[in-house]
mmCIF file of C-alpha atoms and ligand atoms in Angstrom:
data_model
loop_
_atom_site.group_PDB
_atom_site.id
_atom_site.type_symbol
_atom_site.label_atom_id
_atom_site.label_comp_id
_atom_site.label_asym_id
_atom_site.label_seq_id
_atom_site.Cartn_x
_atom_site.Cartn_y
_atom_site.Cartn_z
ATOM 1 C CA UNK A 1 178.535 64.406 102.325
ATOM 2 C CA UNK A 2 176.358 65.801 99.534
ATOM 3 C CA UNK A 3 174.477 62.999 97.819
ATOM 4 C CA UNK A 4 173.984 62.392 94.099
ATOM 5 C CA UNK A 5 170.801 60.867 92.743
ATOM 6 C CA UNK A 6 171.252 59.764 89.141
ATOM 7 C CA UNK A 7 168.188 59.941 86.915
ATOM 8 C CA UNK A 8 168.273 57.137 84.326
ATOM 9 C CA UNK A 9 165.023 58.005 82.475
ATOM 10 C CA UNK A 10 166.836 58.789 79.258
ATOM 11 C CA UNK A 11 168.287 55.315 78.981
ATOM 12 C CA UNK A 12 164.649 54.208 78.753
ATOM 13 C CA UNK A 13 163.977 57.038 76.265
ATOM 14 C CA UNK A 14 166.541 55.478 73.929
ATOM 15 C CA UNK A 15 165.005 52.033 74.382
ATOM 16 C CA UNK A 16 161.456 53.303 73.753
ATOM 17 C CA UNK A 17 162.594 55.086 70.583
ATOM 18 C CA UNK A 18 163.028 51.676 68.933
ATOM 19 C CA UNK A 19 160.701 49.548 71.052
ATOM 20 C CA UNK A 20 163.611 47.223 71.861
ATOM 21 C CA UNK A 21 164.468 45.610 75.198
ATOM 22 C CA UNK A 22 167.798 47.502 75.341
ATOM 23 C CA UNK A 23 169.359 49.670 76.673
ATOM 24 C CA UNK A 24 168.088 48.636 80.094
ATOM 25 C CA UNK A 25 167.676 51.446 82.678
ATOM 26 C CA UNK A 26 168.291 48.932 85.459
ATOM 27 C CA UNK A 27 171.679 48.010 83.985
ATOM 28 C CA UNK A 28 172.415 51.750 83.749
ATOM 29 C CA UNK A 29 171.426 52.200 87.399
ATOM 30 C CA UNK A 30 173.782 49.435 88.504
ATOM 31 C CA UNK A 31 176.669 51.045 86.593
ATOM 32 C CA UNK A 32 175.760 54.450 88.055
ATOM 33 C CA UNK A 33 175.880 52.954 91.558
ATOM 34 C CA UNK A 34 179.274 51.480 90.699
ATOM 35 C CA UNK A 35 180.388 54.997 89.752
ATOM 36 C CA UNK A 36 179.227 56.379 93.114
ATOM 37 C CA UNK A 37 175.516 57.220 92.718
ATOM 38 C CA UNK A 38 173.928 57.480 96.163
ATOM 39 C CA UNK A 39 170.392 57.167 94.830
ATOM 40 C CA UNK A 40 168.586 56.252 91.624
ATOM 41 C CA UNK A 41 165.848 58.572 90.395
ATOM 42 C CA UNK A 42 163.209 57.661 87.823
ATOM 43 C CA UNK A 43 160.060 59.387 86.615
ATOM 44 C CA UNK A 44 157.027 57.234 85.869
ATOM 45 C CA UNK A 45 155.228 59.659 83.565
ATOM 46 C CA UNK A 46 151.514 59.363 82.941
ATOM 47 C CA UNK A 47 152.206 58.946 79.202
ATOM 48 C CA UNK A 48 154.891 56.288 79.960
ATOM 49 C CA UNK A 49 157.205 57.897 77.413
ATOM 50 C CA UNK A 50 160.333 56.410 79.001
ATOM 51 C CA UNK A 51 160.130 54.480 82.280
ATOM 52 C CA UNK A 52 157.504 51.689 82.224
ATOM 53 C CA UNK A 53 155.686 50.058 85.130
ATOM 54 C CA UNK A 54 157.839 46.928 84.836
ATOM 55 C CA UNK A 55 160.988 49.090 85.140
ATOM 56 C CA UNK A 56 159.705 50.446 88.427
ATOM 57 C CA UNK A 57 159.138 46.939 89.808
ATOM 58 C CA UNK A 58 162.547 45.648 88.645
ATOM 59 C CA UNK A 59 164.393 48.797 89.734
ATOM 60 C CA UNK A 60 163.086 48.541 93.270
ATOM 61 C CA UNK A 61 164.208 44.915 93.596
ATOM 62 C CA UNK A 62 167.572 45.347 91.820
ATOM 63 C CA UNK A 63 169.305 48.302 93.482
ATOM 64 C CA UNK A 64 170.796 48.601 96.943
ATOM 65 C CA UNK A 65 170.629 52.403 97.207
ATOM 66 C CA UNK A 66 167.464 54.474 97.796
ATOM 67 C CA UNK A 67 164.967 54.803 94.937
ATOM 68 C CA UNK A 68 163.448 58.241 94.310
ATOM 69 C CA UNK A 69 160.289 58.165 92.181
ATOM 70 C CA UNK A 70 159.357 61.418 90.461
ATOM 71 C CA UNK A 71 155.626 61.418 89.889
ATOM 72 C CA UNK A 72 152.519 63.470 89.260
ATOM 73 C CA UNK A 73 149.873 63.480 91.981
ATOM 74 C CA UNK A 74 147.607 61.286 89.824
ATOM 75 C CA UNK A 75 145.567 58.402 91.233
ATOM 76 C CA UNK A 76 147.062 55.590 89.114
ATOM 77 C CA UNK A 77 150.624 56.755 89.755
ATOM 78 C CA UNK A 78 149.978 57.058 93.487
ATOM 79 C CA UNK A 79 148.599 53.497 93.427
ATOM 80 C CA UNK A 80 151.783 52.285 91.668
ATOM 81 C CA UNK A 81 153.964 54.086 94.213
ATOM 82 C CA UNK A 82 152.078 52.698 97.193
ATOM 83 C CA UNK A 83 152.462 49.201 95.726
ATOM 84 C CA UNK A 84 156.197 49.405 94.966
ATOM 85 C CA UNK A 85 157.176 51.680 97.870
ATOM 86 C CA UNK A 86 160.113 53.737 96.601
ATOM 87 C CA UNK A 87 162.093 55.362 99.424
ATOM 88 C CA UNK A 88 161.075 58.825 98.256
ATOM 89 C CA UNK A 89 158.290 60.180 96.070
ATOM 90 C CA UNK A 90 159.040 63.556 94.509
ATOM 91 C CA UNK A 91 155.824 65.214 93.375
ATOM 92 C CA UNK A 92 156.255 67.057 90.088
ATOM 93 C CA UNK A 93 153.925 68.900 87.699
ATOM 94 C CA UNK A 94 153.336 67.118 84.419
ATOM 95 C CA UNK A 95 152.170 68.357 81.046
ATOM 96 C CA UNK A 96 151.684 65.979 78.128
ATOM 97 C CA UNK A 97 153.386 68.136 75.509
ATOM 98 C CA UNK A 98 156.421 69.252 77.478
ATOM 99 C CA UNK A 99 159.871 67.940 76.576
ATOM 100 C CA UNK A 100 160.792 67.815 80.258
ATOM 101 C CA UNK A 101 159.440 69.057 83.609
ATOM 102 C CA UNK A 102 159.250 72.755 82.799
ATOM 103 C CA UNK A 103 158.711 74.341 86.175
ATOM 104 C CA UNK A 104 158.061 73.560 89.799
ATOM 105 C CA UNK A 105 154.822 72.245 91.227
ATOM 106 C CA UNK A 106 152.461 75.034 92.297
ATOM 107 C CA UNK A 107 151.888 73.589 95.757
ATOM 108 C CA UNK A 108 150.487 76.885 97.052
ATOM 109 C CA UNK A 109 147.495 76.640 94.694
ATOM 110 C CA UNK A 110 146.780 72.981 95.433
ATOM 111 C CA UNK A 111 147.937 72.369 98.991
ATOM 112 C CA UNK A 112 144.587 70.931 100.148
ATOM 113 C CA UNK A 113 144.320 68.457 97.237
ATOM 114 C CA UNK A 114 147.985 67.537 97.692
ATOM 115 C CA UNK A 115 147.576 66.888 101.397
ATOM 116 C CA UNK A 116 145.525 63.731 100.731
ATOM 117 C CA UNK A 117 148.076 62.457 98.245
ATOM 118 C CA UNK A 118 150.983 63.166 100.607
ATOM 119 C CA UNK A 119 149.301 61.364 103.465
ATOM 120 C CA UNK A 120 148.609 58.264 101.310
ATOM 121 C CA UNK A 121 152.299 58.123 100.397
ATOM 122 C CA UNK A 122 153.548 58.845 103.905
ATOM 123 C CA UNK A 123 151.214 56.231 105.389
ATOM 124 C CA UNK A 124 152.958 53.721 103.126
ATOM 125 C CA UNK A 125 156.309 54.691 104.595
ATOM 126 C CA UNK A 126 157.378 56.813 101.602
ATOM 127 C CA UNK A 127 159.193 60.104 102.227
ATOM 128 C CA UNK A 128 157.553 62.900 100.226
ATOM 129 C CA UNK A 129 159.443 65.698 98.522
ATOM 130 C CA UNK A 130 157.960 68.580 96.487
ATOM 131 C CA UNK A 131 159.659 69.734 93.283
ATOM 132 C CA UNK A 132 159.157 73.488 93.511
ATOM 133 C CA UNK A 133 160.446 76.786 92.176
ATOM 134 C CA UNK A 134 162.736 78.641 94.602
ATOM 135 C CA UNK A 135 160.019 80.652 96.369
ATOM 136 C CA UNK A 136 159.355 80.854 100.113
ATOM 137 C CA UNK A 137 155.595 80.736 99.407
ATOM 138 C CA UNK A 138 156.039 77.281 97.836
ATOM 139 C CA UNK A 139 158.227 76.141 100.743
ATOM 140 C CA UNK A 140 155.542 77.107 103.279
ATOM 141 C CA UNK A 141 152.863 75.409 101.170
ATOM 142 C CA UNK A 142 154.982 72.229 100.929
ATOM 143 C CA UNK A 143 155.250 72.096 104.717
ATOM 144 C CA UNK A 144 151.538 72.646 105.082
ATOM 145 C CA UNK A 145 150.826 69.862 102.547
ATOM 146 C CA UNK A 146 152.890 67.477 104.689
ATOM 147 C CA UNK A 147 156.167 67.189 102.756
ATOM 148 C CA UNK A 148 159.401 66.657 104.683
ATOM 149 C CA UNK A 149 161.693 67.521 101.781
ATOM 150 C CA UNK A 150 161.773 69.920 98.848
ATOM 151 C CA UNK A 151 163.677 69.773 95.584
ATOM 152 C CA UNK A 152 164.302 73.167 94.040
ATOM 153 C CA UNK A 153 163.993 73.457 90.263
ATOM 154 C CA UNK A 154 167.369 74.771 89.081
ATOM 155 C CA UNK A 155 166.230 75.216 85.456
ATOM 156 C CA UNK A 156 165.957 79.023 85.535
ATOM 157 C CA UNK A 157 169.527 79.254 86.812
ATOM 158 C CA UNK A 158 170.881 76.687 84.335
ATOM 159 C CA UNK A 159 169.075 78.228 81.348
ATOM 160 C CA UNK A 160 169.838 81.880 82.231
ATOM 161 C CA UNK A 161 170.704 83.841 79.097
ATOM 162 C CA UNK A 162 173.585 85.811 80.632
ATOM 163 C CA UNK A 163 175.695 86.119 83.781
ATOM 164 C CA UNK A 164 173.588 88.854 85.373
ATOM 165 C CA UNK A 165 170.442 86.732 85.046
ATOM 166 C CA UNK A 166 172.331 83.632 86.265
ATOM 167 C CA UNK A 167 173.573 85.362 89.389
ATOM 168 C CA UNK A 168 170.065 86.680 90.147
ATOM 169 C CA UNK A 169 168.683 83.141 89.752
ATOM 170 C CA UNK A 170 171.446 81.734 91.947
ATOM 171 C CA UNK A 171 170.577 84.292 94.618
ATOM 172 C CA UNK A 172 166.910 83.199 94.466
ATOM 173 C CA UNK A 173 168.067 79.620 95.032
ATOM 174 C CA UNK A 174 170.322 80.665 97.944
ATOM 175 C CA UNK A 175 167.450 82.459 99.701
ATOM 176 C CA UNK A 176 164.937 79.660 99.149
ATOM 177 C CA UNK A 177 167.364 76.906 100.215
ATOM 178 C CA UNK A 178 168.327 78.756 103.411
ATOM 179 C CA UNK A 179 164.675 79.305 104.210
ATOM 180 C CA UNK A 180 163.731 75.657 103.608
ATOM 181 C CA UNK A 181 166.674 74.406 105.700
ATOM 182 C CA UNK A 182 165.729 76.794 108.523
ATOM 183 C CA UNK A 183 162.266 75.177 108.537
ATOM 184 C CA UNK A 184 163.822 71.730 109.002
ATOM 185 C CA UNK A 185 163.190 70.452 105.483
ATOM 186 C CA UNK A 186 165.617 68.233 103.618
ATOM 187 C CA UNK A 187 166.853 70.431 100.741
ATOM 188 C CA UNK A 188 167.472 68.916 97.312
ATOM 189 C CA UNK A 189 167.991 70.433 93.867
ATOM 190 C CA UNK A 190 167.893 69.398 90.260
ATOM 191 C CA UNK A 191 167.130 70.078 86.621
ATOM 192 C CA UNK A 192 169.486 71.176 83.881
ATOM 193 C CA UNK A 193 172.611 70.674 85.991
ATOM 194 C CA UNK A 194 175.869 69.653 84.304
ATOM 195 C CA UNK A 195 179.589 69.669 85.088
ATOM 196 C CA UNK A 196 179.863 73.344 84.025
ATOM 197 C CA UNK A 197 177.012 74.891 86.047
ATOM 198 C CA UNK A 198 176.912 72.614 89.101
ATOM 199 C CA UNK A 199 180.103 73.881 90.823
ATOM 200 C CA UNK A 200 178.652 77.393 91.335
ATOM 201 C CA UNK A 201 175.532 75.961 92.992
ATOM 202 C CA UNK A 202 177.551 73.637 95.219
ATOM 203 C CA UNK A 203 179.838 76.495 96.321
ATOM 204 C CA UNK A 204 176.978 78.909 97.009
ATOM 205 C CA UNK A 205 174.500 76.595 98.736
ATOM 206 C CA UNK A 206 175.803 74.198 101.391
ATOM 207 C CA UNK A 207 172.198 73.656 102.490
ATOM 208 C CA UNK A 208 171.613 71.393 99.456
ATOM 209 C CA UNK A 209 172.205 67.848 100.675
ATOM 210 C CA UNK A 210 171.110 66.037 97.513
ATOM 211 C CA UNK A 211 171.277 66.673 93.780
ATOM 212 C CA UNK A 212 169.212 64.747 91.234
ATOM 213 C CA UNK A 213 170.879 64.878 87.833
ATOM 214 C CA UNK A 214 169.931 62.993 84.679
ATOM 215 C CA UNK A 215 170.190 64.317 81.157
ATOM 216 C CA UNK A 216 173.770 65.646 81.292
ATOM 217 C CA UNK A 217 175.114 62.474 82.934
ATOM 218 C CA UNK A 218 173.399 60.173 80.430
ATOM 219 C CA UNK A 219 174.612 62.399 77.572
ATOM 220 C CA UNK A 220 178.180 62.349 78.895
ATOM 221 C CA UNK A 221 178.029 58.587 79.402
ATOM 222 C CA UNK A 222 177.540 58.101 75.658
ATOM 223 C CA UNK A 223 181.186 59.144 75.281
ATOM 224 C CA UNK A 224 182.892 58.105 78.513
ATOM 225 C CA UNK A 225 180.628 55.401 79.933
ATOM 226 C CA UNK A 226 178.161 55.527 82.815
ATOM 227 C CA UNK A 227 180.603 54.821 85.658
ATOM 228 C CA UNK A 228 182.968 57.583 84.569
ATOM 229 C CA UNK A 229 180.168 60.117 83.920
ATOM 230 C CA UNK A 230 178.814 59.579 87.447
ATOM 231 C CA UNK A 231 182.314 59.637 88.947
ATOM 232 C CA UNK A 232 183.010 63.055 87.358
ATOM 233 C CA UNK A 233 179.878 64.565 88.914
ATOM 234 C CA UNK A 234 180.601 62.971 92.301
ATOM 235 C CA UNK A 235 184.062 64.541 92.272
ATOM 236 C CA UNK A 236 182.488 67.997 91.852
ATOM 237 C CA UNK A 237 180.199 67.387 94.839
ATOM 238 C CA UNK A 238 183.039 65.913 96.897
ATOM 239 C CA UNK A 239 185.247 68.916 96.200
ATOM 240 C CA UNK A 240 182.478 71.317 97.269
ATOM 241 C CA UNK A 241 182.307 72.742 93.747
ATOM 242 C CA UNK A 242 185.987 73.717 93.798
ATOM 243 C CA UNK A 243 187.060 71.466 90.940
HETATM 244 N N1 LIG B 301 164.636 66.398 89.406
HETATM 245 C C1 LIG B 301 163.361 66.375 88.928
HETATM 246 C C2 LIG B 301 162.244 66.494 89.903
HETATM 247 C C3 LIG B 301 163.107 66.212 87.551
HETATM 248 O O1 LIG B 301 161.827 66.209 87.091
HETATM 249 C C4 LIG B 301 164.191 66.031 86.676
HETATM 250 C C5 LIG B 301 163.934 65.789 85.216
HETATM 251 O O2 LIG B 301 163.350 64.538 85.066
HETATM 252 C C6 LIG B 301 165.488 66.032 87.225
HETATM 253 C C7 LIG B 301 165.673 66.245 88.575
HETATM 254 C C8 LIG B 301 166.701 65.823 86.366
HETATM 255 O O3 LIG B 301 166.823 66.854 85.453
HETATM 256 P P1 LIG B 301 167.927 66.737 84.305
HETATM 257 O O4 LIG B 301 167.584 65.531 83.491
HETATM 258 O O5 LIG B 301 167.811 68.021 83.571
HETATM 259 O O6 LIG B 301 169.258 66.570 85.009
#
């Protein structure tokens, strides 16, 4: 069964906008799990714009599904991860001025530096995934850096300006996912996915065993509630994109 990781960062974004103690991303995570989330995903950014260190500690002790921590390969974040021990660490690129993670991590250009970081995380019992663009070069580099999973950045597909571009981007994802699965990697995907664009990906790429989706679910939950927003996305995955 294809798994759904729900990213609750933007509940913390709303809290940080006012400096209040609500809304609580942990409460959101518990509702998401109630709605069928198989995993909770959070990103401890270096600028701490949404998730805070105390959220990470409380999240780990409050949920009974795996915790996936998106993180830059920075020393202080690695130290936090090793201390809290999420089930998975997904290494992502990070730029201070970006609104969100704009592209995949260029593992091919930094595989030797990343190897040390991956081994620190793996030695702490944390599974390491690389958030990469759908390119075989990046898949090979992820393997050589020691990752056992990859998450493909679906942003170029989701943001494609027209159908021709979208189908070319989907084809890139198909090729990269097949390649990664053939190498024995766990294949995940995420970024920019919503109830309109996810079915096509699910139908085209059975190799994807896990989706990590945040912004669209949190946005939808404003109107229908967290449980229902997660349930809608789970139904799409359950139906193999045929809904
Ligand atoms: N996966 C990774 C690695 C991400 O960085 C993000 C964005 O935080 C997501 C998934 C979720 O993307 P979105 O919020 O667009 O669904």
